[in-house]
mmCIF file with all atom_site columns, C-alpha atoms in Angstrom:
data_model
loop_
_atom_site.group_PDB
_atom_site.id
_atom_site.type_symbol
_atom_site.label_atom_id
_atom_site.label_alt_id
_atom_site.label_comp_id
_atom_site.label_asym_id
_atom_site.label_entity_id
_atom_site.label_seq_id
_atom_site.pdbx_PDB_ins_code
_atom_site.Cartn_x
_atom_site.Cartn_y
_atom_site.Cartn_z
_atom_site.occupancy
_atom_site.B_iso_or_equiv
_atom_site.pdbx_formal_charge
_atom_site.auth_seq_id
_atom_site.auth_comp_id
_atom_site.auth_asym_id
_atom_site.auth_atom_id
_atom_site.pdbx_PDB_model_num
ATOM 1   C CA . MET A 1 1   ? -16.966 4.511  -25.943 1.00 53.00 ? 1   MET A CA 1
ATOM 2   C CA . LYS A 1 2   ? -17.364 1.009  -23.873 1.00 58.00 ? 2   LYS A CA 1
ATOM 3   C CA . ASP A 1 3   ? -20.757 -0.265 -23.168 1.00 57.00 ? 3   ASP A CA 1
ATOM 4   C CA . PRO A 1 4   ? -22.201 0.721  -20.379 1.00 57.00 ? 4   PRO A CA 1
ATOM 5   C CA . ARG A 1 5   ? -22.373 -2.575 -18.640 1.00 65.00 ? 5   ARG A CA 1
ATOM 6   C CA . LYS A 1 6   ? -18.884 -3.403 -20.055 1.00 66.00 ? 6   LYS A CA 1
ATOM 7   C CA . ILE A 1 7   ? -18.156 -0.763 -18.106 1.00 70.00 ? 7   ILE A CA 1
ATOM 8   C CA . GLU A 1 8   ? -19.319 -1.594 -14.431 1.00 71.00 ? 8   GLU A CA 1
ATOM 9   C CA . GLU A 1 9   ? -17.337 -5.402 -15.127 1.00 72.00 ? 9   GLU A CA 1
ATOM 10  C CA . ILE A 1 10  ? -14.081 -3.255 -15.139 1.00 73.00 ? 10  ILE A CA 1
ATOM 11  C CA . LEU A 1 11  ? -15.119 -1.789 -12.684 1.00 80.00 ? 11  LEU A CA 1
ATOM 12  C CA . ASN A 1 12  ? -16.285 -5.041 -9.961  1.00 82.00 ? 12  ASN A CA 1
ATOM 13  C CA . LYS A 1 13  ? -13.114 -6.274 -10.395 1.00 82.00 ? 13  LYS A CA 1
ATOM 14  C CA . PRO A 1 14  ? -10.263 -4.985 -7.692  1.00 84.00 ? 14  PRO A CA 1
ATOM 15  C CA . ILE A 1 15  ? -7.746  -2.424 -8.559  1.00 86.00 ? 15  ILE A CA 1
ATOM 16  C CA . TYR A 1 16  ? -4.604  -1.841 -7.105  1.00 90.00 ? 16  TYR A CA 1
ATOM 17  C CA . PHE A 1 17  ? -2.540  1.305  -7.084  1.00 94.00 ? 17  PHE A CA 1
ATOM 18  C CA . ASP A 1 18  ? 0.927   1.367  -6.994  1.00 95.00 ? 18  ASP A CA 1
ATOM 19  C CA . ILE A 1 19  ? 1.321   5.392  -5.327  1.00 97.00 ? 19  ILE A CA 1
ATOM 20  C CA . ASP A 1 20  ? 4.767   5.389  -6.352  1.00 97.00 ? 20  ASP A CA 1
ATOM 21  C CA . LYS A 1 21  ? 4.745   4.313  -9.469  1.00 96.00 ? 21  LYS A CA 1
ATOM 22  C CA . ALA A 1 22  ? 2.220   6.702  -9.835  1.00 97.00 ? 22  ALA A CA 1
ATOM 23  C CA . LEU A 1 23  ? 5.207   9.454  -9.032  1.00 97.00 ? 23  LEU A CA 1
ATOM 24  C CA . LYS A 1 24  ? 8.393   8.012  -10.687 1.00 97.00 ? 24  LYS A CA 1
ATOM 25  C CA . ARG A 1 25  ? 5.984   8.051  -13.877 1.00 97.00 ? 25  ARG A CA 1
ATOM 26  C CA . GLY A 1 26  ? 4.860   11.295 -13.325 1.00 97.00 ? 26  GLY A CA 1
ATOM 27  C CA . TRP A 1 27  ? 8.605   12.438 -12.936 1.00 97.00 ? 27  TRP A CA 1
ATOM 28  C CA . GLU A 1 28  ? 9.241   10.521 -16.008 1.00 97.00 ? 28  GLU A CA 1
ATOM 29  C CA . LEU A 1 29  ? 6.520   11.990 -18.181 1.00 97.00 ? 29  LEU A CA 1
ATOM 30  C CA . PHE A 1 30  ? 8.142   16.130 -16.489 1.00 97.00 ? 30  PHE A CA 1
ATOM 31  C CA . LYS A 1 31  ? 11.887  15.739 -17.244 1.00 97.00 ? 31  LYS A CA 1
ATOM 32  C CA . ALA A 1 32  ? 11.052  14.592 -20.551 1.00 96.00 ? 32  ALA A CA 1
ATOM 33  C CA . GLU A 1 33  ? 9.700   18.063 -21.620 1.00 95.00 ? 33  GLU A CA 1
ATOM 34  C CA . PRO A 1 34  ? 10.440  20.181 -18.530 1.00 96.00 ? 34  PRO A CA 1
ATOM 35  C CA . ALA A 1 35  ? 11.104  23.527 -20.485 1.00 96.00 ? 35  ALA A CA 1
ATOM 36  C CA . ILE A 1 36  ? 7.483   23.071 -21.571 1.00 96.00 ? 36  ILE A CA 1
ATOM 37  C CA . LEU A 1 37  ? 5.947   22.347 -18.778 1.00 97.00 ? 37  LEU A CA 1
ATOM 38  C CA . VAL A 1 38  ? 7.652   24.834 -16.959 1.00 97.00 ? 38  VAL A CA 1
ATOM 39  C CA . ILE A 1 39  ? 6.787   27.664 -19.089 1.00 96.00 ? 39  ILE A CA 1
ATOM 40  C CA . TYR A 1 40  ? 3.427   26.304 -19.456 1.00 97.00 ? 40  TYR A CA 1
ATOM 41  C CA . THR A 1 41  ? 2.976   27.081 -15.684 1.00 97.00 ? 41  THR A CA 1
ATOM 42  C CA . ILE A 1 42  ? 4.582   30.515 -15.735 1.00 96.00 ? 42  ILE A CA 1
ATOM 43  C CA . LEU A 1 43  ? 1.959   31.926 -18.719 1.00 95.00 ? 43  LEU A CA 1
ATOM 44  C CA . VAL A 1 44  ? -1.188  29.926 -16.587 1.00 95.00 ? 44  VAL A CA 1
ATOM 45  C CA . VAL A 1 45  ? 0.687   31.704 -13.546 1.00 93.00 ? 45  VAL A CA 1
ATOM 46  C CA . GLY A 1 46  ? 1.025   35.047 -14.640 1.00 92.00 ? 46  GLY A CA 1
ATOM 47  C CA . LEU A 1 47  ? -2.810  34.908 -15.960 1.00 91.00 ? 47  LEU A CA 1
ATOM 48  C CA . SER A 1 48  ? -4.575  33.666 -13.139 1.00 89.00 ? 48  SER A CA 1
ATOM 49  C CA . GLY A 1 49  ? -2.202  36.353 -10.970 1.00 87.00 ? 49  GLY A CA 1
ATOM 50  C CA . GLY A 1 50  ? -2.418  38.689 -13.802 1.00 89.00 ? 50  GLY A CA 1
ATOM 51  C CA . VAL A 1 51  ? -6.275  39.158 -13.539 1.00 88.00 ? 51  VAL A CA 1
ATOM 52  C CA . SER A 1 52  ? -6.624  39.072 -9.913  1.00 80.00 ? 52  SER A CA 1
ATOM 53  C CA . PHE A 1 53  ? -4.661  41.895 -9.524  1.00 80.00 ? 53  PHE A CA 1
ATOM 54  C CA . LEU A 1 54  ? -5.410  43.976 -12.504 1.00 80.00 ? 54  LEU A CA 1
ATOM 55  C CA . PHE A 1 55  ? -9.689  42.459 -13.440 1.00 82.00 ? 55  PHE A CA 1
ATOM 56  C CA . GLU A 1 56  ? -10.338 41.975 -9.231  1.00 79.00 ? 56  GLU A CA 1
ATOM 57  C CA . ASP A 1 57  ? -14.050 41.474 -9.738  1.00 79.00 ? 57  ASP A CA 1
ATOM 58  C CA . PHE A 1 58  ? -13.098 39.332 -13.213 1.00 85.00 ? 58  PHE A CA 1
ATOM 59  C CA . SER A 1 59  ? -10.732 36.816 -11.401 1.00 86.00 ? 59  SER A CA 1
ATOM 60  C CA . THR A 1 60  ? -14.057 34.162 -10.553 1.00 88.00 ? 60  THR A CA 1
ATOM 61  C CA . ILE A 1 61  ? -15.238 34.564 -14.380 1.00 90.00 ? 61  ILE A CA 1
ATOM 62  C CA . PHE A 1 62  ? -11.913 33.685 -15.407 1.00 89.00 ? 62  PHE A CA 1
ATOM 63  C CA . SER A 1 63  ? -11.507 30.329 -12.662 1.00 90.00 ? 63  SER A CA 1
ATOM 64  C CA . LEU A 1 64  ? -14.323 29.102 -13.270 1.00 93.00 ? 64  LEU A CA 1
ATOM 65  C CA . LEU A 1 65  ? -15.029 29.546 -17.075 1.00 94.00 ? 65  LEU A CA 1
ATOM 66  C CA . VAL A 1 66  ? -10.608 29.596 -18.110 1.00 95.00 ? 66  VAL A CA 1
ATOM 67  C CA . GLY A 1 67  ? -9.162  27.435 -15.429 1.00 95.00 ? 67  GLY A CA 1
ATOM 68  C CA . PRO A 1 68  ? -10.674 24.866 -16.880 1.00 96.00 ? 68  PRO A CA 1
ATOM 69  C CA . ALA A 1 69  ? -9.328  24.803 -20.076 1.00 97.00 ? 69  ALA A CA 1
ATOM 70  C CA . LEU A 1 70  ? -5.231  25.112 -18.685 1.00 96.00 ? 70  LEU A CA 1
ATOM 71  C CA . THR A 1 71  ? -6.009  22.540 -16.756 1.00 96.00 ? 71  THR A CA 1
ATOM 72  C CA . ALA A 1 72  ? -7.170  20.064 -19.397 1.00 97.00 ? 72  ALA A CA 1
ATOM 73  C CA . GLY A 1 73  ? -4.252  21.378 -21.048 1.00 97.00 ? 73  GLY A CA 1
ATOM 74  C CA . TYR A 1 74  ? -1.565  19.910 -18.729 1.00 97.00 ? 74  TYR A CA 1
ATOM 75  C CA . TYR A 1 75  ? -3.227  16.817 -19.271 1.00 97.00 ? 75  TYR A CA 1
ATOM 76  C CA . LEU A 1 76  ? -3.697  16.605 -22.599 1.00 97.00 ? 76  LEU A CA 1
ATOM 77  C CA . LEU A 1 77  ? 0.861   16.985 -23.083 1.00 97.00 ? 77  LEU A CA 1
ATOM 78  C CA . GLY A 1 78  ? 0.782   14.235 -20.358 1.00 96.00 ? 78  GLY A CA 1
ATOM 79  C CA . ASN A 1 79  ? -0.629  12.278 -22.794 1.00 95.00 ? 79  ASN A CA 1
ATOM 80  C CA . ARG A 1 80  ? 0.826   13.613 -25.857 1.00 95.00 ? 80  ARG A CA 1
ATOM 81  C CA . ILE A 1 81  ? 4.020   12.610 -24.101 1.00 96.00 ? 81  ILE A CA 1
ATOM 82  C CA . SER A 1 82  ? 3.946   9.108  -22.905 1.00 94.00 ? 82  SER A CA 1
ATOM 83  C CA . ARG A 1 83  ? 2.849   8.902  -26.638 1.00 92.00 ? 83  ARG A CA 1
ATOM 84  C CA . ASP A 1 84  ? 5.832   9.747  -27.685 1.00 92.00 ? 84  ASP A CA 1
ATOM 85  C CA . ASP A 1 85  ? 4.835   12.403 -30.133 1.00 91.00 ? 85  ASP A CA 1
ATOM 86  C CA . ASN A 1 86  ? 6.664   15.519 -31.230 1.00 91.00 ? 86  ASN A CA 1
ATOM 87  C CA . ILE A 1 87  ? 5.075   18.614 -28.577 1.00 91.00 ? 87  ILE A CA 1
ATOM 88  C CA . GLU A 1 88  ? 5.419   21.969 -29.591 1.00 92.00 ? 88  GLU A CA 1
ATOM 89  C CA . PHE A 1 89  ? 4.313   24.940 -27.008 1.00 93.00 ? 89  PHE A CA 1
ATOM 90  C CA . SER A 1 90  ? 0.948   25.552 -28.796 1.00 91.00 ? 90  SER A CA 1
ATOM 91  C CA . ASP A 1 91  ? 0.204   21.906 -27.882 1.00 93.00 ? 91  ASP A CA 1
ATOM 92  C CA . SER A 1 92  ? -0.480  23.068 -24.435 1.00 92.00 ? 92  SER A CA 1
ATOM 93  C CA . PHE A 1 93  ? -3.543  25.224 -25.546 1.00 95.00 ? 93  PHE A CA 1
ATOM 94  C CA . GLU A 1 94  ? -5.287  22.508 -26.419 1.00 95.00 ? 94  GLU A CA 1
ATOM 95  C CA . GLY A 1 95  ? -7.286  22.071 -24.312 1.00 95.00 ? 95  GLY A CA 1
ATOM 96  C CA . PHE A 1 96  ? -9.517  25.037 -25.739 1.00 96.00 ? 96  PHE A CA 1
ATOM 97  C CA . LYS A 1 97  ? -11.132 22.920 -27.972 1.00 95.00 ? 97  LYS A CA 1
ATOM 98  C CA . PHE A 1 98  ? -12.541 20.628 -25.082 1.00 96.00 ? 98  PHE A CA 1
ATOM 99  C CA . TRP A 1 99  ? -14.341 23.631 -23.176 1.00 96.00 ? 99  TRP A CA 1
ATOM 100 C CA . PHE A 1 100 ? -17.041 23.606 -22.700 1.00 96.00 ? 100 PHE A CA 1
ATOM 101 C CA . PRO A 1 101 ? -16.967 20.036 -21.479 1.00 95.00 ? 101 PRO A CA 1
ATOM 102 C CA . VAL A 1 102 ? -14.291 20.844 -18.995 1.00 97.00 ? 102 VAL A CA 1
ATOM 103 C CA . VAL A 1 103 ? -16.280 23.964 -17.737 1.00 97.00 ? 103 VAL A CA 1
ATOM 104 C CA . VAL A 1 104 ? -19.061 21.742 -17.314 1.00 97.00 ? 104 VAL A CA 1
ATOM 105 C CA . VAL A 1 105 ? -17.200 19.477 -15.149 1.00 97.00 ? 105 VAL A CA 1
ATOM 106 C CA . SER A 1 106 ? -15.143 21.445 -13.615 1.00 96.00 ? 106 SER A CA 1
ATOM 107 C CA . LEU A 1 107 ? -17.966 23.813 -12.257 1.00 96.00 ? 107 LEU A CA 1
ATOM 108 C CA . ILE A 1 108 ? -20.652 20.733 -11.587 1.00 96.00 ? 108 ILE A CA 1
ATOM 109 C CA . THR A 1 109 ? -17.888 19.145 -9.346  1.00 96.00 ? 109 THR A CA 1
ATOM 110 C CA . GLY A 1 110 ? -16.427 21.715 -7.930  1.00 95.00 ? 110 GLY A CA 1
ATOM 111 C CA . LEU A 1 111 ? -20.786 22.553 -6.681  1.00 94.00 ? 111 LEU A CA 1
ATOM 112 C CA . PHE A 1 112 ? -21.013 18.774 -5.017  1.00 93.00 ? 112 PHE A CA 1
ATOM 113 C CA . THR A 1 113 ? -17.652 19.198 -3.351  1.00 94.00 ? 113 THR A CA 1
ATOM 114 C CA . ILE A 1 114 ? -18.110 22.483 -2.040  1.00 93.00 ? 114 ILE A CA 1
ATOM 115 C CA . VAL A 1 115 ? -21.247 21.749 -0.723  1.00 92.00 ? 115 VAL A CA 1
ATOM 116 C CA . GLY A 1 116 ? -20.339 18.267 0.512   1.00 91.00 ? 116 GLY A CA 1
ATOM 117 C CA . LEU A 1 117 ? -17.571 21.012 2.813   1.00 90.00 ? 117 LEU A CA 1
ATOM 118 C CA . ILE A 1 118 ? -20.337 22.621 3.990   1.00 89.00 ? 118 ILE A CA 1
ATOM 119 C CA . PHE A 1 119 ? -22.426 20.299 4.924   1.00 81.00 ? 119 PHE A CA 1
ATOM 120 C CA . LEU A 1 120 ? -21.055 18.440 6.200   1.00 79.00 ? 120 LEU A CA 1
ATOM 121 C CA . ILE A 1 121 ? -16.949 18.186 5.551   1.00 85.00 ? 121 ILE A CA 1
ATOM 122 C CA . LEU A 1 122 ? -16.371 14.881 4.968   1.00 88.00 ? 122 LEU A CA 1
ATOM 123 C CA . PRO A 1 123 ? -18.451 13.939 2.346   1.00 89.00 ? 123 PRO A CA 1
ATOM 124 C CA . GLY A 1 124 ? -16.311 17.003 0.568   1.00 92.00 ? 124 GLY A CA 1
ATOM 125 C CA . ILE A 1 125 ? -13.769 15.839 1.177   1.00 95.00 ? 125 ILE A CA 1
ATOM 126 C CA . TYR A 1 126 ? -14.043 12.517 0.168   1.00 96.00 ? 126 TYR A CA 1
ATOM 127 C CA . LEU A 1 127 ? -15.964 13.872 -3.415  1.00 96.00 ? 127 LEU A CA 1
ATOM 128 C CA . GLY A 1 128 ? -13.184 15.540 -3.926  1.00 95.00 ? 128 GLY A CA 1
ATOM 129 C CA . VAL A 1 129 ? -10.554 13.191 -3.874  1.00 97.00 ? 129 VAL A CA 1
ATOM 130 C CA . ALA A 1 130 ? -13.280 10.826 -5.707  1.00 96.00 ? 130 ALA A CA 1
ATOM 131 C CA . TYR A 1 131 ? -13.739 13.196 -9.115  1.00 97.00 ? 131 TYR A CA 1
ATOM 132 C CA . SER A 1 132 ? -10.424 13.388 -9.295  1.00 97.00 ? 132 SER A CA 1
ATOM 133 C CA . PHE A 1 133 ? -9.843  11.433 -13.026 1.00 95.00 ? 133 PHE A CA 1
ATOM 134 C CA . ALA A 1 134 ? -14.163 13.624 -13.725 1.00 96.00 ? 134 ALA A CA 1
ATOM 135 C CA . MET A 1 135 ? -11.673 15.690 -16.615 1.00 97.00 ? 135 MET A CA 1
ATOM 136 C CA . PRO A 1 136 ? -9.460  12.689 -17.854 1.00 95.00 ? 136 PRO A CA 1
ATOM 137 C CA . LEU A 1 137 ? -12.284 10.832 -18.786 1.00 93.00 ? 137 LEU A CA 1
ATOM 138 C CA . VAL A 1 138 ? -14.025 14.319 -20.296 1.00 94.00 ? 138 VAL A CA 1
ATOM 139 C CA . ILE A 1 139 ? -10.973 14.902 -22.354 1.00 95.00 ? 139 ILE A CA 1
ATOM 140 C CA . PHE A 1 140 ? -10.007 10.945 -23.370 1.00 92.00 ? 140 PHE A CA 1
ATOM 141 C CA . GLY A 1 141 ? -12.761 9.091  -22.875 1.00 88.00 ? 141 GLY A CA 1
ATOM 142 C CA . GLY A 1 142 ? -15.274 11.393 -24.493 1.00 89.00 ? 142 GLY A CA 1
ATOM 143 C CA . PHE A 1 143 ? -17.938 11.021 -22.135 1.00 90.00 ? 143 PHE A CA 1
ATOM 144 C CA . GLU A 1 144 ? -20.345 13.294 -20.981 1.00 92.00 ? 144 GLU A CA 1
ATOM 145 C CA . PHE A 1 145 ? -20.233 14.722 -17.798 1.00 93.00 ? 145 PHE A CA 1
ATOM 146 C CA . TRP A 1 146 ? -22.373 12.975 -14.913 1.00 93.00 ? 146 TRP A CA 1
ATOM 147 C CA . THR A 1 147 ? -20.678 9.600  -16.846 1.00 91.00 ? 147 THR A CA 1
ATOM 148 C CA . ALA A 1 148 ? -17.748 10.168 -16.266 1.00 93.00 ? 148 ALA A CA 1
ATOM 149 C CA . MET A 1 149 ? -18.287 11.650 -12.367 1.00 95.00 ? 149 MET A CA 1
ATOM 150 C CA . GLU A 1 150 ? -19.825 8.286  -11.549 1.00 93.00 ? 150 GLU A CA 1
ATOM 151 C CA . LEU A 1 151 ? -16.895 6.999  -13.391 1.00 92.00 ? 151 LEU A CA 1
ATOM 152 C CA . SER A 1 152 ? -14.214 8.885  -11.681 1.00 94.00 ? 152 SER A CA 1
ATOM 153 C CA . ARG A 1 153 ? -15.935 8.437  -8.432  1.00 95.00 ? 153 ARG A CA 1
ATOM 154 C CA . LYS A 1 154 ? -16.558 4.199  -8.616  1.00 93.00 ? 154 LYS A CA 1
ATOM 155 C CA . LEU A 1 155 ? -12.581 4.326  -10.184 1.00 92.00 ? 155 LEU A CA 1
ATOM 156 C CA . ILE A 1 156 ? -11.485 5.901  -6.867  1.00 95.00 ? 156 ILE A CA 1
ATOM 157 C CA . THR A 1 157 ? -13.701 4.553  -4.563  1.00 95.00 ? 157 THR A CA 1
ATOM 158 C CA . LYS A 1 158 ? -12.370 1.263  -4.578  1.00 93.00 ? 158 LYS A CA 1
ATOM 159 C CA . ILE A 1 159 ? -8.774  2.576  -3.235  1.00 95.00 ? 159 ILE A CA 1
ATOM 160 C CA . TRP A 1 160 ? -9.901  5.929  -1.544  1.00 96.00 ? 160 TRP A CA 1
ATOM 161 C CA . TRP A 1 161 ? -7.383  6.347  1.086   1.00 96.00 ? 161 TRP A CA 1
ATOM 162 C CA . ARG A 1 162 ? -4.219  5.294  -1.097  1.00 96.00 ? 162 ARG A CA 1
ATOM 163 C CA . PHE A 1 163 ? -5.426  8.074  -3.682  1.00 97.00 ? 163 PHE A CA 1
ATOM 164 C CA . PHE A 1 164 ? -6.176  10.544 -1.342  1.00 97.00 ? 164 PHE A CA 1
ATOM 165 C CA . LEU A 1 165 ? -1.953  9.670  0.800   1.00 98.00 ? 165 LEU A CA 1
ATOM 166 C CA . PHE A 1 166 ? -1.114  9.949  -2.884  1.00 98.00 ? 166 PHE A CA 1
ATOM 167 C CA . LEU A 1 167 ? -3.015  13.717 -2.950  1.00 97.00 ? 167 LEU A CA 1
ATOM 168 C CA . LEU A 1 168 ? -2.015  13.922 0.355   1.00 97.00 ? 168 LEU A CA 1
ATOM 169 C CA . LEU A 1 169 ? 1.886   14.092 -0.854  1.00 97.00 ? 169 LEU A CA 1
ATOM 170 C CA . LEU A 1 170 ? 2.045   16.166 -4.442  1.00 97.00 ? 170 LEU A CA 1
ATOM 171 C CA . LEU A 1 171 ? 0.421   18.958 -1.555  1.00 97.00 ? 171 LEU A CA 1
ATOM 172 C CA . VAL A 1 172 ? 3.551   18.250 0.774   1.00 96.00 ? 172 VAL A CA 1
ATOM 173 C CA . ILE A 1 173 ? 5.813   18.480 -2.886  1.00 95.00 ? 173 ILE A CA 1
ATOM 174 C CA . ASN A 1 174 ? 3.908   21.267 -3.288  1.00 95.00 ? 174 ASN A CA 1
ATOM 175 C CA . LEU A 1 175 ? 4.294   23.248 -0.088  1.00 95.00 ? 175 LEU A CA 1
ATOM 176 C CA . VAL A 1 176 ? 8.192   22.229 -0.173  1.00 93.00 ? 176 VAL A CA 1
ATOM 177 C CA . GLY A 1 177 ? 8.387   24.192 -4.118  1.00 91.00 ? 177 GLY A CA 1
ATOM 178 C CA . ALA A 1 178 ? 6.908   26.669 -2.740  1.00 91.00 ? 178 ALA A CA 1
ATOM 179 C CA . LEU A 1 179 ? 10.168  27.533 0.154   1.00 88.00 ? 179 LEU A CA 1
ATOM 180 C CA . PHE A 1 180 ? 12.565  27.950 -2.882  1.00 84.00 ? 180 PHE A CA 1
ATOM 181 C CA . LEU A 1 181 ? 10.909  31.349 -3.118  1.00 74.00 ? 181 LEU A CA 1
ATOM 182 C CA . LEU A 1 182 ? 8.071   30.376 -5.271  1.00 78.00 ? 182 LEU A CA 1
ATOM 183 C CA . VAL A 1 183 ? 9.806   29.212 -7.933  1.00 86.00 ? 183 VAL A CA 1
ATOM 184 C CA . GLY A 1 184 ? 10.033  25.506 -6.936  1.00 92.00 ? 184 GLY A CA 1
ATOM 185 C CA . LEU A 1 185 ? 6.440   25.287 -8.131  1.00 94.00 ? 185 LEU A CA 1
ATOM 186 C CA . LEU A 1 186 ? 7.774   26.396 -11.813 1.00 95.00 ? 186 LEU A CA 1
ATOM 187 C CA . ILE A 1 187 ? 8.983   22.899 -11.153 1.00 95.00 ? 187 ILE A CA 1
ATOM 188 C CA . THR A 1 188 ? 6.097   20.813 -8.480  1.00 96.00 ? 188 THR A CA 1
ATOM 189 C CA . ILE A 1 189 ? 2.989   21.933 -10.418 1.00 96.00 ? 189 ILE A CA 1
ATOM 190 C CA . PRO A 1 190 ? 3.765   20.997 -13.571 1.00 97.00 ? 190 PRO A CA 1
ATOM 191 C CA . ALA A 1 191 ? 5.712   17.952 -12.514 1.00 97.00 ? 191 ALA A CA 1
ATOM 192 C CA . SER A 1 192 ? 2.282   17.092 -9.870  1.00 98.00 ? 192 SER A CA 1
ATOM 193 C CA . TYR A 1 193 ? -0.424  16.912 -12.657 1.00 98.00 ? 193 TYR A CA 1
ATOM 194 C CA . MET A 1 194 ? 1.953   14.981 -15.007 1.00 98.00 ? 194 MET A CA 1
ATOM 195 C CA . MET A 1 195 ? 2.147   12.362 -11.698 1.00 98.00 ? 195 MET A CA 1
ATOM 196 C CA . VAL A 1 196 ? -1.659  12.640 -11.762 1.00 98.00 ? 196 VAL A CA 1
ATOM 197 C CA . TYR A 1 197 ? -2.151  12.567 -15.525 1.00 97.00 ? 197 TYR A CA 1
ATOM 198 C CA . ALA A 1 198 ? -0.106  8.853  -15.112 1.00 97.00 ? 198 ALA A CA 1
ATOM 199 C CA . ALA A 1 199 ? -2.326  7.767  -12.188 1.00 96.00 ? 199 ALA A CA 1
ATOM 200 C CA . PHE A 1 200 ? -4.925  8.060  -14.573 1.00 95.00 ? 200 PHE A CA 1
ATOM 201 C CA . GLU A 1 201 ? -3.500  6.698  -16.498 1.00 93.00 ? 201 GLU A CA 1
ATOM 202 C CA . ASP A 1 202 ? -2.825  3.959  -15.108 1.00 91.00 ? 202 ASP A CA 1
ATOM 203 C CA . LEU A 1 203 ? -5.623  2.816  -13.164 1.00 90.00 ? 203 LEU A CA 1
ATOM 204 C CA . SER A 1 204 ? -8.364  4.031  -15.527 1.00 85.00 ? 204 SER A CA 1
ATOM 205 C CA . GLY A 1 205 ? -7.173  -0.134 -17.382 1.00 69.00 ? 205 GLY A CA 1
ATOM 206 C CA . ASP A 1 206 ? -9.467  -0.693 -20.509 1.00 64.00 ? 206 ASP A CA 1
ATOM 207 C CA . LEU A 1 207 ? -12.455 2.805  -19.950 1.00 67.00 ? 207 LEU A CA 1
ATOM 208 C CA . LEU A 1 208 ? -11.409 4.200  -22.695 1.00 66.00 ? 208 LEU A CA 1
ATOM 209 C CA . ASP A 1 209 ? -10.707 3.004  -26.425 1.00 53.00 ? 209 ASP A CA 1
ATOM 210 C CA . GLU A 1 210 ? -7.911  3.504  -27.977 1.00 49.00 ? 210 GLU A CA 1
ATOM 211 C CA . ASP A 1 211 ? -9.633  3.662  -31.388 1.00 47.00 ? 211 ASP A CA 1
ATOM 212 C CA . THR A 1 212 ? -11.331 7.689  -29.685 1.00 43.00 ? 212 THR A CA 1
ATOM 213 C CA . SER A 1 213 ? -11.672 9.178  -33.060 1.00 43.00 ? 213 SER A CA 1
ATOM 214 C CA . GLY A 1 214 ? -12.502 12.990 -34.204 1.00 42.00 ? 214 GLY A CA 1
ATOM 215 C CA . ASP A 1 215 ? -10.237 15.112 -32.024 1.00 46.00 ? 215 ASP A CA 1
ATOM 216 C CA . SER A 1 216 ? -10.189 13.570 -29.134 1.00 46.00 ? 216 SER A CA 1
ATOM 217 C CA . PRO A 1 217 ? -6.557  12.172 -28.212 1.00 49.00 ? 217 PRO A CA 1
ATOM 218 C CA . ILE A 1 218 ? -5.555  8.862  -28.698 1.00 44.00 ? 218 ILE A CA 1
ATOM 219 C CA . PHE A 1 219 ? -4.952  7.002  -25.541 1.00 49.00 ? 219 PHE A CA 1
ATOM 220 C CA . THR A 1 220 ? -2.293  4.817  -24.919 1.00 47.00 ? 220 THR A CA 1
ATOM 221 C CA . HIS A 1 221 ? -1.242  3.879  -21.749 1.00 45.00 ? 221 HIS A CA 1
ATOM 222 C CA . GLU A 1 222 ? 2.677   3.537  -21.008 1.00 44.00 ? 222 GLU A CA 1
ATOM 223 C CA . SER A 1 223 ? 3.173   -0.484 -21.203 1.00 38.00 ? 223 SER A CA 1
ATOM 224 C CA . GLU A 1 224 ? 1.481   -0.492 -24.778 1.00 40.00 ? 224 GLU A CA 1
ATOM 225 C CA . SER A 1 225 ? 3.925   1.844  -26.220 1.00 38.00 ? 225 SER A CA 1
#
C-alpha cells in the first residue's frame, strides 16, 4: 500500500478525465466477455427480484448484505478482463471474498449520501458521485473503508462535474436499455459497470500498488498490460 504522504502528492497533481475514453474502454471490456457478464446480470437481477417478490421483508437486508458483494463481482470481472485473464463464470462471485469490507464501505457511503440528501440535497448528490471509487479502492487497494472513501472523494472532486456528466450519460444509456422491454438492461447494466471500472482504472493512476499480494487481485493499467 502506498505511503500516505505519497498519496497526497499524487492527489495534488492535475487530473484529466476523458469521458469518451472511459465509455469506449468500458464497451471494449464488455465485448470481451459479453456472455459471462450478461448471464451474471440475469442472476443478479433475478436474485434481487426474487427476494423482493418472495421474501419482501428481507429485501432490504439482501440489498445491504448481499448486494455489495454482487456489485464487487462486476469490478473484479472488469479487472480480470482488462488483464486478459482466462475467465470462468465462477469468477463472478469473487466479490464474496471481500464481503465484509465492501459491505462496510457500501453501508457507510450510502448512509453519508442519504444524510446529505435529507438535509440539503446538494451535499448528498456531491457525496454520491464523489464516493464512486470507494468500493474499487477497498477491493484493489486494500484500503480500509474511511481511507478509501476519502481517496475517492478527493480524487473525483478534482473532476467532479465531468464525472457527474459521465454518470448521467450512464443513466441515459440504461434508460434507453429499459425502453427495449427491459431486455436492453441486460447489456447496459454490465456495460455501465465496465465503463465505471474503466474510469477507475484510468483515474486511479499510482494510487495503487501493482504488487498486491494475498487474495487481492493484481491491479494492472491498460497501458501496462
